[in-house]
Short mmCIF file of C-alpha atoms and ligand atoms in Angstrom, two decimals:
data_model
loop_
_atom_site.label_atom_id
_atom_site.label_comp_id
_atom_site.label_asym_id
_atom_site.label_seq_id
_atom_site.Cartn_x
_atom_site.Cartn_y
_atom_site.Cartn_z
CA MET A 1 29.66 30.40 -5.40
CA THR A 2 29.68 29.09 -1.86
CA ILE A 3 28.72 31.47 0.90
CA ARG A 4 30.77 31.01 4.05
CA TYR A 5 31.75 33.05 7.10
CA ASP A 6 35.15 31.60 8.03
CA ASN A 7 37.01 34.05 10.29
CA ARG A 8 33.85 36.13 10.59
CA VAL A 9 32.15 36.88 13.89
CA ALA A 10 28.41 37.40 14.12
CA ILE A 11 26.01 38.60 16.78
CA VAL A 12 22.42 37.44 16.43
CA THR A 13 20.11 39.11 18.93
CA GLY A 14 17.08 37.21 20.17
CA ALA A 15 18.79 34.04 18.90
CA GLY A 16 17.43 31.71 21.55
CA ALA A 17 14.27 30.81 19.66
CA GLY A 18 12.24 31.30 16.50
CA LEU A 19 13.88 33.10 13.59
CA GLY A 20 16.99 34.24 15.44
CA LYS A 21 17.87 30.69 16.39
CA GLU A 22 17.69 29.60 12.73
CA HIS A 23 19.80 32.56 11.60
CA ALA A 24 22.44 31.68 14.23
CA LEU A 25 22.47 27.98 13.31
CA LEU A 26 22.86 28.73 9.59
CA LEU A 27 25.67 31.27 10.07
CA ALA A 28 27.49 28.93 12.48
CA SER A 29 27.10 25.94 10.15
CA ARG A 30 29.03 27.94 7.54
CA GLY A 31 31.95 28.91 9.70
CA ALA A 32 30.81 32.03 11.59
CA LYS A 33 31.67 32.36 15.27
CA VAL A 34 28.38 33.40 16.78
CA VAL A 35 27.27 35.33 19.83
CA VAL A 36 23.87 33.86 20.65
CA ASN A 37 22.16 36.73 22.43
CA ASP A 38 18.91 36.14 24.28
CA PRO A 39 17.78 36.98 27.81
CA GLY A 40 14.87 34.53 27.41
CA GLY A 41 11.45 35.44 28.70
CA SER A 42 7.92 35.51 27.40
CA VAL A 43 6.72 36.89 24.07
CA ASP A 44 5.73 40.16 25.79
CA GLY A 45 9.25 40.59 27.19
CA ARG A 46 8.56 39.59 30.78
CA GLY A 47 10.91 37.28 32.70
CA THR A 48 14.29 35.83 31.77
CA ALA A 49 15.81 32.38 31.18
CA ASN A 50 19.51 31.90 30.42
CA SER A 51 18.83 28.36 29.27
CA VAL A 52 17.26 29.70 26.06
CA ALA A 53 20.57 31.05 24.71
CA ASP A 54 22.57 28.21 26.29
CA ARG A 55 20.64 25.55 24.39
CA VAL A 56 21.40 27.17 21.02
CA VAL A 57 25.08 27.50 21.93
CA GLU A 58 25.14 23.80 22.82
CA GLU A 59 23.45 22.92 19.53
CA ILE A 60 26.01 24.91 17.54
CA LYS A 61 28.91 23.36 19.44
CA ALA A 62 27.48 19.86 19.06
CA ALA A 63 27.48 20.40 15.30
CA GLY A 64 31.15 21.42 15.41
CA GLY A 65 30.61 25.19 15.38
CA GLU A 66 31.75 27.99 17.69
CA ALA A 67 29.39 30.09 19.79
CA VAL A 68 29.06 31.92 23.09
CA ALA A 69 25.94 33.01 24.92
CA SER A 70 24.96 36.54 25.89
CA TYR A 71 21.99 37.03 28.19
CA ALA A 72 21.92 40.82 27.93
CA SER A 73 18.91 42.79 26.79
CA VAL A 74 19.26 44.84 23.61
CA ALA A 75 16.85 47.39 25.05
CA ASP A 76 19.36 49.26 27.21
CA TRP A 77 22.46 51.10 26.00
CA VAL A 78 24.87 49.71 28.63
CA SER A 79 23.52 46.21 28.24
CA ALA A 80 23.64 46.38 24.42
CA GLN A 81 27.28 47.46 24.58
CA SER A 82 27.99 44.33 26.64
CA ILE A 83 26.67 42.16 23.79
CA VAL A 84 29.25 43.65 21.44
CA LYS A 85 31.91 43.31 24.15
CA THR A 86 31.06 39.61 24.41
CA ALA A 87 31.92 39.21 20.71
CA ILE A 88 35.21 41.08 21.06
CA ASP A 89 36.21 39.30 24.29
CA ALA A 90 35.38 35.85 22.94
CA PHE A 91 36.44 36.14 19.32
CA GLY A 92 38.41 39.39 18.92
CA ARG A 93 36.30 40.97 16.16
CA LEU A 94 32.79 41.67 14.92
CA ASP A 95 31.71 41.46 11.29
CA ILE A 96 27.99 40.73 11.30
CA LEU A 97 25.14 42.06 13.41
CA VAL A 98 21.70 40.55 12.95
CA ASN A 99 19.19 42.66 14.89
CA ASN A 100 16.41 40.16 15.39
CA ALA A 101 15.29 40.46 19.04
CA GLY A 102 11.63 41.24 19.43
CA VAL A 103 8.58 41.32 21.67
CA LEU A 104 4.87 41.88 21.22
CA ARG A 105 2.41 43.84 23.36
CA ASP A 106 -0.59 43.89 21.04
CA LYS A 107 -3.63 45.98 21.99
CA SER A 108 -5.96 48.25 20.08
CA PHE A 109 -4.65 51.80 20.32
CA HIS A 110 -7.44 53.12 22.52
CA LYS A 111 -6.65 50.46 25.14
CA MET A 112 -2.87 50.71 24.88
CA GLU A 113 -0.91 52.15 27.79
CA PRO A 114 2.01 54.45 26.92
CA GLU A 115 4.26 51.96 28.73
CA ASP A 116 3.30 49.17 26.28
CA PHE A 117 4.10 51.47 23.39
CA GLU A 118 7.41 52.61 24.87
CA PHE A 119 8.51 49.08 25.75
CA VAL A 120 7.97 47.77 22.22
CA VAL A 121 9.75 50.77 20.70
CA GLN A 122 12.56 50.31 23.22
CA VAL A 123 13.19 46.69 22.21
CA HIS A 124 12.64 46.88 18.44
CA LEU A 125 13.86 50.36 17.56
CA MET A 126 16.18 51.36 20.37
CA GLY A 127 17.51 47.80 20.77
CA THR A 128 18.45 47.87 17.08
CA VAL A 129 19.90 51.37 17.44
CA TYR A 130 21.94 50.52 20.56
CA CYS A 131 23.44 47.31 19.14
CA THR A 132 24.22 48.95 15.81
CA MET A 133 25.68 52.01 17.55
CA ALA A 134 27.93 49.80 19.68
CA ALA A 135 29.04 47.78 16.63
CA TRP A 136 29.50 50.77 14.31
CA PRO A 137 32.94 52.04 15.41
CA ILE A 138 34.34 48.49 15.22
CA MET A 139 32.96 47.98 11.73
CA ARG A 140 34.16 51.41 10.59
CA GLU A 141 37.63 50.69 11.90
CA ALA A 142 37.67 47.31 10.11
CA LYS A 143 36.16 48.84 6.98
CA TYR A 144 33.76 45.91 6.92
CA GLY A 145 30.35 45.27 8.35
CA ARG A 146 27.06 43.60 7.60
CA VAL A 147 24.05 44.85 9.57
CA VAL A 148 20.63 43.27 9.25
CA VAL A 149 17.55 44.76 10.88
CA THR A 150 14.22 43.00 11.21
CA THR A 151 11.20 44.86 9.97
CA SER A 152 7.62 43.68 9.51
CA GLY A 153 4.59 44.01 7.29
CA SER A 154 2.93 45.41 10.41
CA GLY A 155 5.09 48.48 9.78
CA THR A 156 5.22 48.65 5.98
CA VAL A 157 1.54 47.71 5.55
CA GLY A 158 0.00 48.02 9.03
CA ASN A 159 -1.96 45.66 11.26
CA PHE A 160 -4.82 46.08 13.70
CA GLY A 161 -3.70 46.15 17.33
CA GLN A 162 -0.02 46.66 16.56
CA ALA A 163 0.44 50.44 16.49
CA ASN A 164 3.42 50.14 18.86
CA TYR A 165 5.02 47.28 16.94
CA GLY A 166 4.25 48.71 13.48
CA ALA A 167 5.72 52.10 14.39
CA ALA A 168 8.88 50.51 15.77
CA LYS A 169 9.25 48.11 12.82
CA MET A 170 8.86 50.92 10.28
CA ALA A 171 11.43 52.99 12.16
CA VAL A 172 14.21 50.47 11.60
CA ASN A 173 13.72 50.92 7.85
CA GLY A 174 14.34 54.64 8.31
CA LEU A 175 17.47 53.75 10.25
CA ILE A 176 19.00 51.67 7.45
CA ASN A 177 17.91 54.17 4.81
CA CYS A 178 20.23 56.67 6.47
CA LEU A 179 22.98 54.29 7.61
CA ARG A 180 23.45 53.00 4.09
CA PHE A 181 24.91 56.40 3.21
CA GLU A 182 27.10 56.59 6.29
CA GLY A 183 28.28 52.99 5.99
CA ALA A 184 29.01 52.96 2.24
CA LYS A 185 32.53 54.37 2.50
CA TYR A 186 33.41 51.72 5.10
CA ASN A 187 31.89 48.70 3.31
CA ILE A 188 29.20 48.51 5.99
CA LEU A 189 26.01 47.32 4.32
CA CYS A 190 22.70 47.68 6.17
CA ASN A 191 19.63 45.79 4.99
CA ALA A 192 16.30 44.64 6.37
CA ILE A 193 14.52 41.33 6.48
CA SER A 194 10.73 41.37 6.51
CA PRO A 195 9.98 37.82 7.64
CA SER A 196 6.88 35.73 8.00
CA ALA A 197 7.28 32.49 9.89
CA LYS A 198 5.76 30.07 12.30
CA THR A 199 7.04 31.12 15.71
CA ARG A 200 5.39 31.81 19.04
CA MET A 201 4.64 35.31 17.67
CA THR A 202 2.39 34.00 14.91
CA GLU A 203 0.97 30.74 16.27
CA GLY A 204 -2.81 30.96 16.44
CA LEU A 205 -2.95 33.98 14.10
CA ILE A 206 -2.56 32.16 10.77
CA PRO A 207 -4.37 28.93 9.79
CA ASP A 208 -2.18 25.89 10.48
CA ALA A 209 -2.54 24.66 6.87
CA VAL A 210 -0.57 27.74 5.76
CA LEU A 211 1.52 28.27 8.88
CA ASP A 212 3.05 24.80 8.67
CA PHE A 213 4.82 25.82 5.44
CA MET A 214 6.20 28.97 7.07
CA ARG A 215 9.19 27.32 8.69
CA PRO A 216 11.52 29.92 10.27
CA GLU A 217 14.61 28.33 8.70
CA LEU A 218 13.20 29.36 5.29
CA VAL A 219 13.77 33.02 6.21
CA SER A 220 17.42 32.50 7.18
CA PRO A 221 18.92 32.10 3.65
CA ALA A 222 18.00 35.73 2.89
CA VAL A 223 19.49 36.90 6.20
CA ALA A 224 22.58 34.78 5.54
CA TRP A 225 23.10 36.41 2.13
CA MET A 226 22.67 39.90 3.59
CA SER A 227 25.28 38.91 6.21
CA SER A 228 27.79 37.66 3.65
CA GLU A 229 30.77 39.12 1.80
CA GLN A 230 28.78 38.48 -1.39
CA CYS A 231 26.05 40.91 -0.37
CA ASN A 232 26.29 43.96 -2.63
CA VAL A 233 23.26 46.06 -1.73
CA SER A 234 22.46 48.41 1.14
CA GLY A 235 19.25 50.01 2.35
CA GLU A 236 17.11 47.24 0.86
CA ILE A 237 14.19 45.39 2.42
CA PHE A 238 13.77 41.72 1.50
CA GLY A 239 10.61 39.80 2.28
CA ALA A 240 10.84 36.07 3.06
CA ASN A 241 7.96 33.71 3.68
CA ALA A 242 7.75 29.92 3.23
CA GLY A 243 10.39 29.80 0.50
CA PHE A 244 9.18 32.97 -1.27
CA TYR A 245 11.61 35.91 -1.43
CA LYS A 246 10.97 39.43 -2.67
CA ARG A 247 12.25 43.00 -2.64
CA VAL A 248 10.10 45.64 -0.94
CA LYS A 249 10.17 49.21 -2.32
CA TYR A 250 8.10 52.32 -1.78
CA ILE A 251 6.31 53.78 -4.77
CA GLU A 252 4.78 57.14 -5.65
CA SER A 253 1.99 58.03 -8.01
CA GLU A 254 2.80 60.19 -11.01
CA GLY A 255 1.05 62.96 -9.08
CA VAL A 256 -0.16 66.30 -10.28
CA GLN A 257 1.81 69.53 -10.65
CA PHE A 258 -0.06 72.82 -10.36
CA ASP A 259 1.54 76.13 -11.22
CA PRO A 260 3.23 77.06 -7.90
CA THR A 261 3.13 80.77 -8.74
CA GLN A 262 -0.69 80.69 -8.70
CA PRO A 263 -3.08 80.20 -5.73
CA ILE A 264 -3.78 76.52 -4.97
CA THR A 265 -6.95 75.69 -3.03
CA PRO A 266 -8.12 72.64 -1.06
CA GLU A 267 -10.81 72.21 -3.75
CA MET A 268 -8.14 71.93 -6.42
CA PHE A 269 -6.45 69.22 -4.35
CA ALA A 270 -9.79 67.41 -3.92
CA GLU A 271 -10.56 67.57 -7.65
CA ALA A 272 -7.10 66.25 -8.54
CA LEU A 273 -7.35 63.42 -6.00
CA PRO A 274 -8.12 60.63 -8.53
CA GLN A 275 -4.94 61.54 -10.38
CA ILE A 276 -2.94 61.91 -7.15
CA MET A 277 -4.16 58.52 -5.93
CA ASP A 278 -3.63 56.71 -9.25
CA ILE A 279 -0.72 54.28 -9.02
CA ALA A 280 -1.32 52.63 -12.39
CA LYS A 281 2.09 53.98 -13.46
CA PRO A 282 4.10 53.78 -10.23
CA VAL A 283 7.32 55.70 -9.80
CA GLU A 284 9.97 54.57 -7.33
CA HIS A 285 9.73 56.75 -4.24
CA GLY A 286 12.61 59.18 -4.12
CA PHE A 287 13.62 62.61 -2.91
CA GLY A 288 11.20 65.19 -4.30
CA THR A 289 13.44 68.13 -5.04
CA PRO A 290 15.33 66.88 -8.13
CA ARG A 291 12.04 65.79 -9.70
CA LEU A 292 10.43 69.13 -8.82
CA GLU A 293 13.30 70.91 -10.49
CA ALA A 294 12.71 68.91 -13.68
CA ARG A 295 8.99 69.72 -13.64
CA LEU A 296 9.57 73.43 -13.01
CA ARG A 297 12.06 73.46 -15.86
CA ALA A 298 9.52 71.74 -18.13
CA MET A 299 6.97 74.42 -17.16
CA GLY A 300 9.50 77.11 -18.07
CA LEU A 301 9.54 78.43 -14.48
CA ILE A 302 13.28 77.91 -14.06
CA LYS A 303 16.03 77.85 -16.62
P1 NAD B 401 10.33 34.86 19.00
O1 NAD B 401 9.55 35.39 20.14
O2 NAD B 401 10.40 33.39 18.82
O3 NAD B 401 11.83 35.39 19.05
C1 NAD B 401 12.18 36.64 19.55
C2 NAD B 401 13.36 36.44 20.48
O4 NAD B 401 13.80 37.73 20.94
C3 NAD B 401 12.98 35.65 21.73
O5 NAD B 401 13.82 34.51 21.88
C4 NAD B 401 13.14 36.64 22.87
O6 NAD B 401 13.58 36.07 24.09
C5 NAD B 401 14.16 37.61 22.29
N1 NAD B 401 14.11 38.91 22.97
C6 NAD B 401 13.02 39.57 23.43
N2 NAD B 401 13.39 40.71 24.03
C7 NAD B 401 14.73 40.79 23.93
C8 NAD B 401 15.69 41.74 24.35
N3 NAD B 401 15.32 42.85 25.02
N4 NAD B 401 17.00 41.52 24.08
C9 NAD B 401 17.40 40.41 23.41
N5 NAD B 401 16.52 39.45 23.00
C10 NAD B 401 15.21 39.65 23.25
O7 NAD B 401 9.72 35.55 17.70
P2 NAD B 401 10.20 35.54 16.17
O8 NAD B 401 8.97 35.44 15.36
O9 NAD B 401 11.31 34.58 15.96
O10 NAD B 401 10.72 37.03 16.02
C11 NAD B 401 12.03 37.36 15.58
C12 NAD B 401 11.98 38.75 14.93
O11 NAD B 401 11.22 38.69 13.73
C13 NAD B 401 11.30 39.81 15.79
O12 NAD B 401 11.97 41.04 15.63
C14 NAD B 401 9.92 39.89 15.20
O13 NAD B 401 9.30 41.12 15.47
C15 NAD B 401 10.23 39.69 13.74
N6 NAD B 401 9.11 39.29 12.91
C16 NAD B 401 8.61 38.06 13.00
C17 NAD B 401 7.56 37.70 12.15
C18 NAD B 401 7.00 36.32 12.16
O14 NAD B 401 6.16 36.02 11.26
N7 NAD B 401 7.39 35.45 13.09
C19 NAD B 401 7.04 38.62 11.24
C20 NAD B 401 7.59 39.88 11.17
C21 NAD B 401 8.65 40.20 11.99
#
């Protein structure tokens, strides 16, 4: 099996540097026509520099690939629509959307201004929403689409000083959880990458001895597979770090079921806590109602 993207058109947001650049280079090297989107600017989202996207376009072209630059921000609905329009104007279609653009405004929560929270949510969550919303009708019409969102352990696990970032990164998982249902009928698959890599976002935070192995291009194979015709899953989160790849799932404990027809007190909850907390026999997290029905049936409360 060879994975290629001939006749496919991809948008990679935030593709001027770091992970996005590597995703764009890999897709282009295998035949995709790529919109390299990046307004440039600092890691906290201040300033702009068109040269950032231009350089990646030049690199793709120099290697024999096809690419155009887009300098628009994902964080505004009108501007995000223009990114999708760039793909249609330049290449006539859109098959792949890699939502990768990101910023950081780290601060402990008690020192964080609402503006720093809103800005990070605007780029990571709303930027992903806007680009996906603009791409969606095109993908539905074509009955084909591959959407990748970029999540983070700061969302799924948490991290000190990143309440804004963690909240936004967790939210994109909720987005694909729902879009996988809406996209299924149209062969639009929506998955998440949870990367770890040496970029300007992580430099200085992880010891160099480890960080040097965390080359951003080692994340791109997972993104490339999620962007391919061969991808056959939706709503999944894949972790990628220094050549290690994994699936991320939510789990539940076996839990405890009291008789719902009888009074249940906070003390009963407290006493059952060891059993509620015990994840020695994890169950995949799922909707509660079908499982409740089975338990109530087992208790003889419903027929
Ligand atoms: P990076 O700063 O090198 O790349 C992010 C890119 O996004 C930059 O080129 C930036 O100019 C661009 N960008 C910022 N605001 C934008 C906007 N409004 N519109 C379009 N582009 C914009 O950092 P990176 O580490 O390569 O991050 C890429 C993605 O991976 C981000 O979503 C980040 O949160 C996520 N991530 C990275 C790591 C890691 O270990 N590096 C871990 C978890 C998640």
